[in-house]
Short mmCIF file of C-alpha atoms and ligand atoms in Angstrom, two decimals:
data_model
loop_
_atom_site.label_atom_id
_atom_site.label_comp_id
_atom_site.label_asym_id
_atom_site.label_seq_id
_atom_site.Cartn_x
_atom_site.Cartn_y
_atom_site.Cartn_z
CA VAL T 1 -3.45 13.54 -10.60
CA GLY T 2 -3.91 13.10 -6.86
CA SER T 3 -1.25 10.46 -6.24
CA VAL T 4 1.79 12.15 -7.81
CA PHE T 5 4.31 14.02 -5.63
CA GLY T 6 7.10 16.40 -6.57
CA ASN T 7 8.27 18.61 -9.46
CA ILE T 8 11.69 17.20 -10.45
CA LEU T 9 11.64 14.00 -8.39
CA ARG T 10 8.15 12.85 -9.38
CA THR T 11 6.77 9.97 -7.34
CA SER T 12 3.58 8.35 -8.60
CA VAL T 13 1.96 5.94 -6.13
CA PHE T 14 -0.25 3.18 -7.56
CA GLY T 15 -2.33 0.22 -6.45
CA GLU T 16 -5.21 -0.79 -4.22
CA SER T 17 -5.22 -2.52 -0.85
CA HIS T 18 -6.66 -5.83 -2.08
CA GLY T 19 -5.41 -5.83 -5.68
CA PRO T 20 -2.30 -7.80 -6.76
CA GLY T 21 0.06 -5.21 -5.31
CA ILE T 22 1.00 -1.61 -4.69
CA GLY T 23 4.02 0.44 -5.68
CA ALA T 24 5.52 3.66 -6.94
CA VAL T 25 7.25 4.91 -10.07
CA ILE T 26 9.88 7.53 -9.27
CA ASP T 27 10.88 9.70 -12.19
CA GLY T 28 13.84 12.08 -11.97
CA MET T 29 15.91 9.97 -9.58
CA PRO T 30 19.53 11.15 -9.90
CA PRO T 31 21.87 8.43 -11.29
CA GLY T 32 24.65 6.75 -9.32
CA GLU T 33 23.04 6.93 -5.89
CA ALA T 34 23.68 3.82 -3.76
CA ILE T 35 20.51 2.19 -2.39
CA ASN T 36 21.10 0.13 0.73
CA ALA T 37 18.37 -2.53 0.49
CA ASP T 38 18.86 -3.77 4.10
CA GLU T 39 18.49 -0.28 5.50
CA LEU T 40 15.41 0.26 3.34
CA ALA T 41 13.89 -2.99 4.65
CA LEU T 42 14.45 -1.81 8.25
CA PHE T 43 12.78 1.50 7.44
CA MET T 44 9.81 -0.29 5.82
CA ALA T 45 9.50 -2.56 8.87
CA ARG T 46 8.82 0.50 11.05
CA ARG T 47 5.58 1.06 9.06
CA ALA T 48 4.67 -2.60 8.51
CA PRO T 49 1.49 -3.98 10.10
CA GLY T 50 1.34 -6.70 12.75
CA GLN T 51 4.08 -5.26 15.01
CA SER T 52 2.09 -5.66 18.26
CA LYS T 53 -1.46 -5.70 19.60
CA LEU T 54 -1.36 -1.88 19.28
CA THR T 55 -1.29 -2.06 15.48
CA THR T 56 -3.46 -3.84 12.91
CA GLN T 57 -3.21 -7.63 12.82
CA ARG T 58 -2.87 -7.66 9.04
CA ARG T 59 0.54 -9.32 8.63
CA GLU T 60 2.53 -8.53 5.53
CA PRO T 61 6.29 -8.47 5.04
CA ASP T 62 6.09 -5.50 2.60
CA GLN T 63 9.08 -6.78 0.68
CA VAL T 64 10.15 -4.22 -1.92
CA ARG T 65 10.92 -5.49 -5.43
CA PHE T 66 12.81 -3.16 -7.75
CA LEU T 67 11.33 -3.56 -11.23
CA SER T 68 13.41 -0.82 -12.88
CA GLY T 69 15.84 2.01 -12.25
CA VAL T 70 18.33 0.20 -9.97
CA MET T 71 21.31 -1.86 -11.15
CA ASP T 72 24.13 -3.29 -9.01
CA GLY T 73 22.75 -1.42 -5.99
CA ARG T 74 22.81 2.02 -7.63
CA THR T 75 20.17 4.18 -9.29
CA THR T 76 20.46 4.24 -13.07
CA GLY T 77 18.65 7.53 -13.67
CA ALA T 78 15.80 5.76 -15.50
CA PRO T 79 12.31 5.70 -13.92
CA LEU T 80 12.64 3.64 -10.75
CA THR T 81 9.75 1.27 -10.01
CA VAL T 82 9.18 -0.35 -6.63
CA PHE T 83 6.53 -3.08 -6.26
CA ILE T 84 5.11 -4.62 -3.09
CA GLU T 85 2.87 -7.64 -3.38
CA ASN T 86 -0.38 -7.80 -1.41
CA THR T 87 -0.38 -11.15 0.36
CA ASN T 88 -2.78 -10.89 3.30
CA GLN T 89 -6.11 -9.61 1.99
CA HIS T 90 -9.35 -10.34 3.89
CA SER T 91 -11.81 -8.77 1.45
CA GLY T 92 -14.80 -10.30 3.27
CA ASP T 93 -14.22 -7.91 6.19
CA TYR T 94 -15.13 -5.01 3.89
CA LYS T 95 -18.34 -6.47 2.36
CA GLY T 96 -21.17 -3.98 2.70
CA LEU T 97 -18.98 -0.94 3.45
CA THR T 98 -19.63 0.45 -0.04
CA ASP T 99 -23.31 0.54 0.96
CA THR T 100 -23.28 1.28 4.71
CA VAL T 101 -20.47 3.80 4.43
CA ARG T 102 -18.02 4.18 7.33
CA PRO T 103 -18.33 7.50 9.17
CA SER T 104 -15.07 9.47 8.80
CA HIS T 105 -13.68 7.20 6.04
CA ALA T 106 -13.63 7.81 2.28
CA ASP T 107 -16.37 5.26 1.42
CA TYR T 108 -19.05 7.93 0.84
CA THR T 109 -16.98 10.46 -1.11
CA ALA T 110 -15.40 7.70 -3.25
CA ALA T 111 -18.82 6.18 -4.01
CA VAL T 112 -20.14 9.52 -5.27
CA LYS T 113 -17.01 10.65 -7.11
CA TYR T 114 -16.18 7.35 -8.84
CA ARG T 115 -19.84 6.34 -9.39
CA GLY T 116 -19.36 2.95 -7.74
CA TYR T 117 -16.43 1.91 -9.93
CA ALA T 118 -13.66 2.39 -7.32
CA ASP T 119 -12.14 -0.81 -5.92
CA MET T 120 -12.91 -0.17 -2.25
CA ARG T 121 -11.92 -3.64 -0.98
CA GLY T 122 -9.73 -2.96 2.06
CA SER T 123 -10.34 0.78 1.42
CA GLY T 124 -8.73 0.45 -2.04
CA HIS T 125 -6.50 3.35 -3.05
CA PHE T 126 -7.57 5.20 0.14
CA SER T 127 -6.02 2.56 2.38
CA GLY T 128 -3.18 3.36 4.79
CA ARG T 129 -1.46 0.48 2.96
CA LEU T 130 -0.64 2.89 0.13
CA THR T 131 1.84 4.53 2.51
CA ALA T 132 4.12 1.47 2.07
CA PRO T 133 5.28 2.54 -1.42
CA LEU T 134 5.61 6.09 -0.09
CA CYS T 135 7.98 4.71 2.55
CA ALA T 136 9.92 2.79 -0.10
CA ALA T 137 10.39 5.95 -2.18
CA GLY T 138 10.98 8.20 0.84
CA GLY T 139 13.32 5.66 2.45
CA MET T 140 15.57 5.92 -0.62
CA ALA T 141 15.33 9.72 -0.58
CA ARG T 142 16.33 9.63 3.09
CA GLN T 143 19.48 7.65 2.26
CA ILE T 144 20.38 10.13 -0.50
CA LEU T 145 19.73 13.14 1.77
CA ARG T 146 22.05 11.73 4.44
CA ARG T 147 24.91 11.85 1.93
CA GLN T 148 23.97 15.49 1.28
CA GLY T 149 24.38 16.13 5.03
CA ILE T 150 20.64 16.21 5.76
CA GLU T 151 18.97 13.94 8.35
CA VAL T 152 15.21 13.51 8.67
CA GLY T 153 13.47 12.04 11.72
CA ALA T 154 10.09 11.93 13.45
CA GLN T 155 8.43 10.76 16.62
CA LEU T 156 5.04 10.36 18.27
CA LEU T 157 4.66 13.59 20.24
CA SER T 158 1.29 12.79 21.76
CA VAL T 159 -1.43 10.15 21.77
CA GLY T 160 -4.86 11.24 22.96
CA GLN T 161 -4.22 13.22 26.15
CA VAL T 162 -0.72 11.74 26.73
CA ARG T 163 2.10 14.09 25.72
CA GLY T 164 5.70 13.03 25.20
CA THR T 165 8.88 15.15 25.10
CA SER T 166 9.49 17.45 22.14
CA PHE T 167 12.71 17.32 20.13
CA ASP T 168 14.83 20.34 21.07
CA PRO T 169 14.14 22.83 18.24
CA LEU T 170 17.76 24.05 18.25
CA GLU T 171 19.74 20.97 19.29
CA VAL T 172 17.76 18.06 17.74
CA SER T 173 20.22 15.53 16.31
CA ALA T 174 20.46 12.21 14.49
CA LYS T 175 21.12 10.68 17.94
CA ASP T 176 17.60 11.72 19.00
CA PHE T 177 16.17 10.08 15.87
CA ALA T 178 17.98 6.86 16.83
CA ARG T 179 16.78 7.08 20.46
CA VAL T 180 13.16 7.21 19.27
CA LEU T 181 13.61 3.75 17.79
CA GLU T 182 14.84 2.26 21.07
CA ASN T 183 11.41 2.55 22.74
CA PRO T 184 8.46 0.18 22.20
CA LEU T 185 6.53 3.09 20.66
CA PRO T 186 8.44 5.55 18.43
CA THR T 187 8.76 8.39 20.92
CA LEU T 188 11.75 10.04 22.60
CA ASP T 189 10.77 9.48 26.23
CA PRO T 190 10.45 5.86 27.53
CA ALA T 191 7.92 6.90 30.20
CA ALA T 192 5.74 8.54 27.53
CA SER T 193 6.04 5.38 25.42
CA ALA T 194 4.51 3.32 28.25
CA ALA T 195 1.74 5.84 28.96
CA MET T 196 0.91 6.11 25.23
CA ALA T 197 0.73 2.32 24.97
CA GLU T 198 -1.80 2.29 27.84
CA GLU T 199 -3.88 4.99 26.15
CA ILE T 200 -3.93 3.05 22.86
CA ASP T 201 -4.72 -0.25 24.54
CA ALA T 202 -7.61 1.34 26.44
CA ALA T 203 -9.05 2.50 23.10
CA ARG T 204 -8.46 -0.94 21.57
CA VAL T 205 -10.23 -2.90 24.32
CA SER T 206 -13.24 -0.58 24.02
CA ALA T 207 -13.36 -1.26 20.24
CA ASP T 208 -12.52 2.42 19.81
CA SER T 209 -9.56 4.39 18.40
CA VAL T 210 -7.42 7.37 19.39
CA GLY T 211 -5.59 10.15 17.53
CA GLY T 212 -2.07 11.47 17.93
CA VAL T 213 0.45 14.13 16.93
CA ILE T 214 3.64 13.28 15.01
CA GLN T 215 6.59 15.64 15.25
CA GLY T 216 8.92 15.74 12.25
CA ALA T 217 12.37 17.35 12.08
CA ALA T 218 15.05 17.85 9.43
CA ILE T 219 18.60 18.99 10.16
CA GLY T 220 21.51 20.08 7.99
CA LEU T 221 19.52 22.04 5.43
CA PRO T 222 21.26 24.87 3.60
CA VAL T 223 20.05 28.44 4.16
CA GLY T 224 17.86 29.54 1.25
CA LEU T 225 15.81 26.48 0.26
CA GLY T 226 12.27 27.45 -0.78
CA ASP T 227 10.44 30.49 -2.09
CA PRO T 228 8.05 33.12 -0.79
CA MET T 229 4.28 32.92 -1.10
CA ALA T 230 2.84 30.00 -3.08
CA ASN T 231 5.95 27.82 -3.46
CA GLY T 232 7.35 28.08 0.05
CA LEU T 233 9.01 25.31 1.98
CA GLU T 234 5.96 25.21 4.28
CA ASN T 235 3.59 24.96 1.31
CA ARG T 236 5.53 22.13 -0.31
CA LEU T 237 5.92 20.12 2.90
CA ALA T 238 2.31 20.66 4.01
CA ALA T 239 0.88 19.71 0.61
CA ALA T 240 2.82 16.43 0.68
CA LEU T 241 2.07 15.70 4.36
CA PHE T 242 -1.67 16.15 3.80
CA ALA T 243 -1.42 13.25 1.33
CA ILE T 244 -0.95 10.93 4.31
CA PRO T 245 -4.37 9.38 4.93
CA GLY T 246 -5.73 10.52 8.28
CA CYS T 247 -3.58 13.69 8.53
CA LYS T 248 -5.87 16.56 9.51
CA GLY T 249 -3.43 19.29 10.49
CA VAL T 250 0.15 20.42 9.86
CA ASP T 251 1.98 23.25 11.60
CA PHE T 252 5.55 24.55 11.65
CA GLY T 253 7.63 25.72 14.60
CA SER T 254 5.33 27.02 17.31
CA GLY T 255 2.51 26.86 14.74
CA PHE T 256 -0.95 27.46 16.20
CA ASP T 257 0.62 28.14 19.62
CA ALA T 258 2.23 31.29 18.11
CA ALA T 259 -1.22 32.89 17.98
CA ALA T 260 -1.29 33.03 21.80
CA MET T 261 2.21 34.53 22.16
CA ARG T 262 3.72 38.02 22.26
CA GLY T 263 6.27 38.95 19.60
CA SER T 264 8.87 39.45 22.31
CA ASP T 265 8.53 35.75 23.22
CA HIS T 266 8.04 34.40 19.74
CA ASN T 267 10.75 36.25 17.79
CA ASP T 268 13.93 34.24 17.32
CA PRO T 269 16.87 36.56 18.17
CA PHE T 270 19.73 36.39 15.66
CA ALA T 271 23.28 35.81 16.92
CA MET T 272 26.75 35.12 15.49
CA THR T 273 28.40 31.79 16.36
CA VAL T 274 32.05 31.66 17.47
CA ASP T 275 32.98 30.43 13.98
CA GLY T 276 31.27 33.42 12.35
CA LYS T 277 27.98 31.85 11.23
CA VAL T 278 24.50 33.35 11.57
CA THR T 279 22.21 31.50 13.97
CA CYS T 280 19.22 32.16 16.24
CA THR T 281 18.96 31.59 19.98
CA SER T 282 15.46 30.11 19.68
CA ASN T 283 13.58 28.41 16.82
CA HIS T 284 9.89 29.27 17.05
CA ALA T 285 9.95 29.69 13.26
CA GLY T 286 10.63 25.98 12.83
CA GLY T 287 13.56 26.73 10.51
CA ILE T 288 11.52 28.64 7.93
CA LEU T 289 11.17 32.43 7.36
CA GLY T 290 9.33 33.81 4.35
CA GLY T 291 8.94 30.28 2.97
CA ILE T 292 12.77 29.93 2.91
CA SER T 293 14.95 27.71 5.13
CA THR T 294 16.99 29.52 7.81
CA GLY T 295 19.48 26.67 8.24
CA LEU T 296 18.09 25.85 11.69
CA PRO T 297 16.21 22.55 12.17
CA ILE T 298 12.91 22.28 10.30
CA MET T 299 10.34 21.52 12.99
CA LEU T 300 6.79 20.47 12.12
CA ARG T 301 3.82 18.66 13.60
CA CYS T 302 1.13 16.51 11.96
CA ALA T 303 -2.20 15.89 13.67
CA MET T 304 -3.40 12.37 12.91
CA LYS T 305 -7.08 11.70 13.51
CA PRO T 306 -8.36 8.65 15.39
CA THR T 307 -8.86 5.63 13.08
CA ALA T 308 -12.25 5.84 11.37
CA SER T 309 -12.91 2.07 11.45
CA ILE T 310 -14.08 1.22 14.96
CA GLY T 311 -16.06 -1.67 16.41
CA ILE T 312 -18.42 0.58 18.39
CA ARG T 313 -21.87 0.88 16.80
CA GLN T 314 -22.27 4.12 14.86
CA HIS T 315 -24.99 5.81 12.87
CA THR T 316 -24.63 5.86 9.11
CA ILE T 317 -26.78 5.40 6.03
CA SER T 318 -27.46 2.77 3.39
CA LEU T 319 -26.60 4.37 0.05
CA LYS T 320 -28.70 1.79 -1.83
CA ASN T 321 -31.84 2.05 0.31
CA HIS T 322 -31.55 5.77 1.10
CA GLU T 323 -32.26 5.09 4.76
CA ASN T 324 -30.50 5.40 8.09
CA ALA T 325 -28.48 2.41 9.26
CA VAL T 326 -26.13 1.35 12.03
CA LEU T 327 -22.66 -0.04 11.55
CA SER T 328 -19.96 -1.57 13.67
CA VAL T 329 -16.82 -2.17 11.64
CA VAL T 330 -15.26 -5.63 11.84
CA GLY T 331 -11.80 -6.56 10.63
CA ARG T 332 -8.24 -5.63 11.43
CA HIS T 333 -7.61 -1.98 12.10
CA ASP T 334 -5.01 0.11 13.89
CA PRO T 335 -6.46 1.56 17.09
CA CYS T 336 -4.02 4.47 16.54
CA ILE T 337 -2.80 5.11 13.00
CA ALA T 338 -0.30 7.71 14.25
CA ILE T 339 2.15 4.96 15.37
CA ARG T 340 2.71 3.54 11.90
CA ALA T 341 2.50 6.97 10.28
CA VAL T 342 5.74 8.14 11.99
CA PRO T 343 8.07 6.74 9.26
CA VAL T 344 5.55 7.92 6.64
CA VAL T 345 6.06 11.51 7.83
CA GLU T 346 9.82 11.02 7.50
CA ALA T 347 9.39 9.53 4.01
CA VAL T 348 7.20 12.37 2.78
CA MET T 349 9.53 15.00 4.27
CA ALA T 350 12.55 13.32 2.62
CA LEU T 351 10.90 13.13 -0.81
CA THR T 352 9.88 16.79 -0.63
CA LEU T 353 13.28 18.02 0.55
CA LEU T 354 15.20 16.00 -2.05
CA ASP T 355 12.84 17.30 -4.75
CA LEU T 356 13.57 20.88 -3.63
CA LEU T 357 17.35 20.30 -3.47
CA LEU T 358 17.25 19.01 -7.06
CA GLU T 359 14.99 21.83 -8.22
CA GLU T 360 17.03 24.64 -6.69
CA GLY T 361 20.49 23.31 -7.58
CA TYR T 362 21.63 22.43 -4.04
CA TYR T 363 21.95 18.69 -4.80
CA GLU T 364 25.56 17.54 -5.13
CA LYS T 365 26.32 14.60 -7.44
CA PRO T 366 27.80 11.50 -5.76
C1 LIG Y 1 -0.39 3.72 8.26
C2 LIG Y 1 -1.86 4.01 8.17
C3 LIG Y 1 -2.78 3.02 8.49
C4 LIG Y 1 -4.14 3.26 8.46
N1 LIG Y 1 -5.01 2.26 8.81
C5 LIG Y 1 -6.34 2.52 8.87
C6 LIG Y 1 -7.24 1.53 9.34
O1 LIG Y 1 -6.85 0.40 9.71
N2 LIG Y 1 -8.56 1.82 9.38
C7 LIG Y 1 -9.05 3.07 9.01
O2 LIG Y 1 -10.24 3.31 9.10
N3 LIG Y 1 -8.20 4.03 8.58
C8 LIG Y 1 -6.88 3.79 8.49
N4 LIG Y 1 -6.02 4.77 8.04
C9 LIG Y 1 -6.56 6.10 7.68
C10 LIG Y 1 -7.45 6.07 6.44
O3 LIG Y 1 -6.76 5.54 5.34
C11 LIG Y 1 -7.99 7.50 6.16
O4 LIG Y 1 -8.59 8.02 7.30
C12 LIG Y 1 -9.01 7.49 5.02
O5 LIG Y 1 -8.38 7.16 3.79
C13 LIG Y 1 -9.73 8.83 4.83
O6 LIG Y 1 -8.80 9.86 4.55
P1 LIG Y 1 -8.69 11.14 5.49
O7 LIG Y 1 -8.75 10.64 6.90
O8 LIG Y 1 -7.36 11.74 5.15
O9 LIG Y 1 -9.85 12.02 5.17
C14 LIG Y 1 -4.64 4.54 8.05
C15 LIG Y 1 -3.71 5.54 7.73
C16 LIG Y 1 -2.34 5.30 7.79
C17 LIG Y 1 -1.37 6.41 7.48
#
């Protein structure tokens, strides 16, 4: 099934954008873990729509209701169900899109695969809205990971041609993750935040959209998490990150840039710390060697494409009439989906890492 994540911690995401609601059932949640509902609400708010003119004007509080698996603020160990009501649907905005399919969206592939039966109102199960339950599940995983000594964070690294400041691959800390949240856009450098906002607003006023890169990091991992070849830490994280709608690329450490480097620059020299631990003096590997964590920060990047739904007139087809057509998409859309996808990257990373900790016996009971 396409919407189920994880091996031990199995998260199944359900719902459609304009149905009664969306949610997730999380099986394999360890019992006795405290869930801080206020902290979860703050995390969800980072993804929520309607934050500014730079994000979609769909306004929904995304209030999480726990239908099962939590009692007196702690996980029970039974399947945990989170439900988020849909309250701000404008289905009329999407009339016709199942016929004149949006270039770069899933309208065409869904129409063929599901033979016209898919609920595509508001993009249905393909909507970015489905990342709300992912954030609910991942937000809980993030709280649990913190108690295991692992912190997960992310930031907007670039928008269009505007590049921000990278997290330090050796020294990145929870303080950096907090600093990201102090700026109007979730990026480390305040000057980059302002320049990115200009870039996004320029796209918005031209009824266009713009892509961006999200940088994710995880610190405090034990050495040894993951496996070689098909079940590596990179494989597991990438598979989950590609579930984020609009994610078109994932790389680790220096990633694609490594292909232009010499080994003498790219290799991370090993060194002993003063307290007798093994470390490296650089982290081009992004904290992963042979699919296994090195104990250094996990560093990754996700390339988010520009939003498919744009107001500019584009060529498409009418599926019914089998003829060419033109389309300009109306309705409320993010000019840059990468902004709201930043907490989604954190959520997906947290779910994957907690799943691996549970699977490989590193998880410590509360
Ligand atoms: C938080 C978030 C919000 C999104 N909002 C929109 C949107 O308003 N309009 C749109 O066309 N795509 C939006 N997307 C992306 C589409 O859902 C995605 O491009 C589409 O499902 C096709 O999948 P693909 O791009 O992975 O191939 C959003 C994605 C995320 C993560």
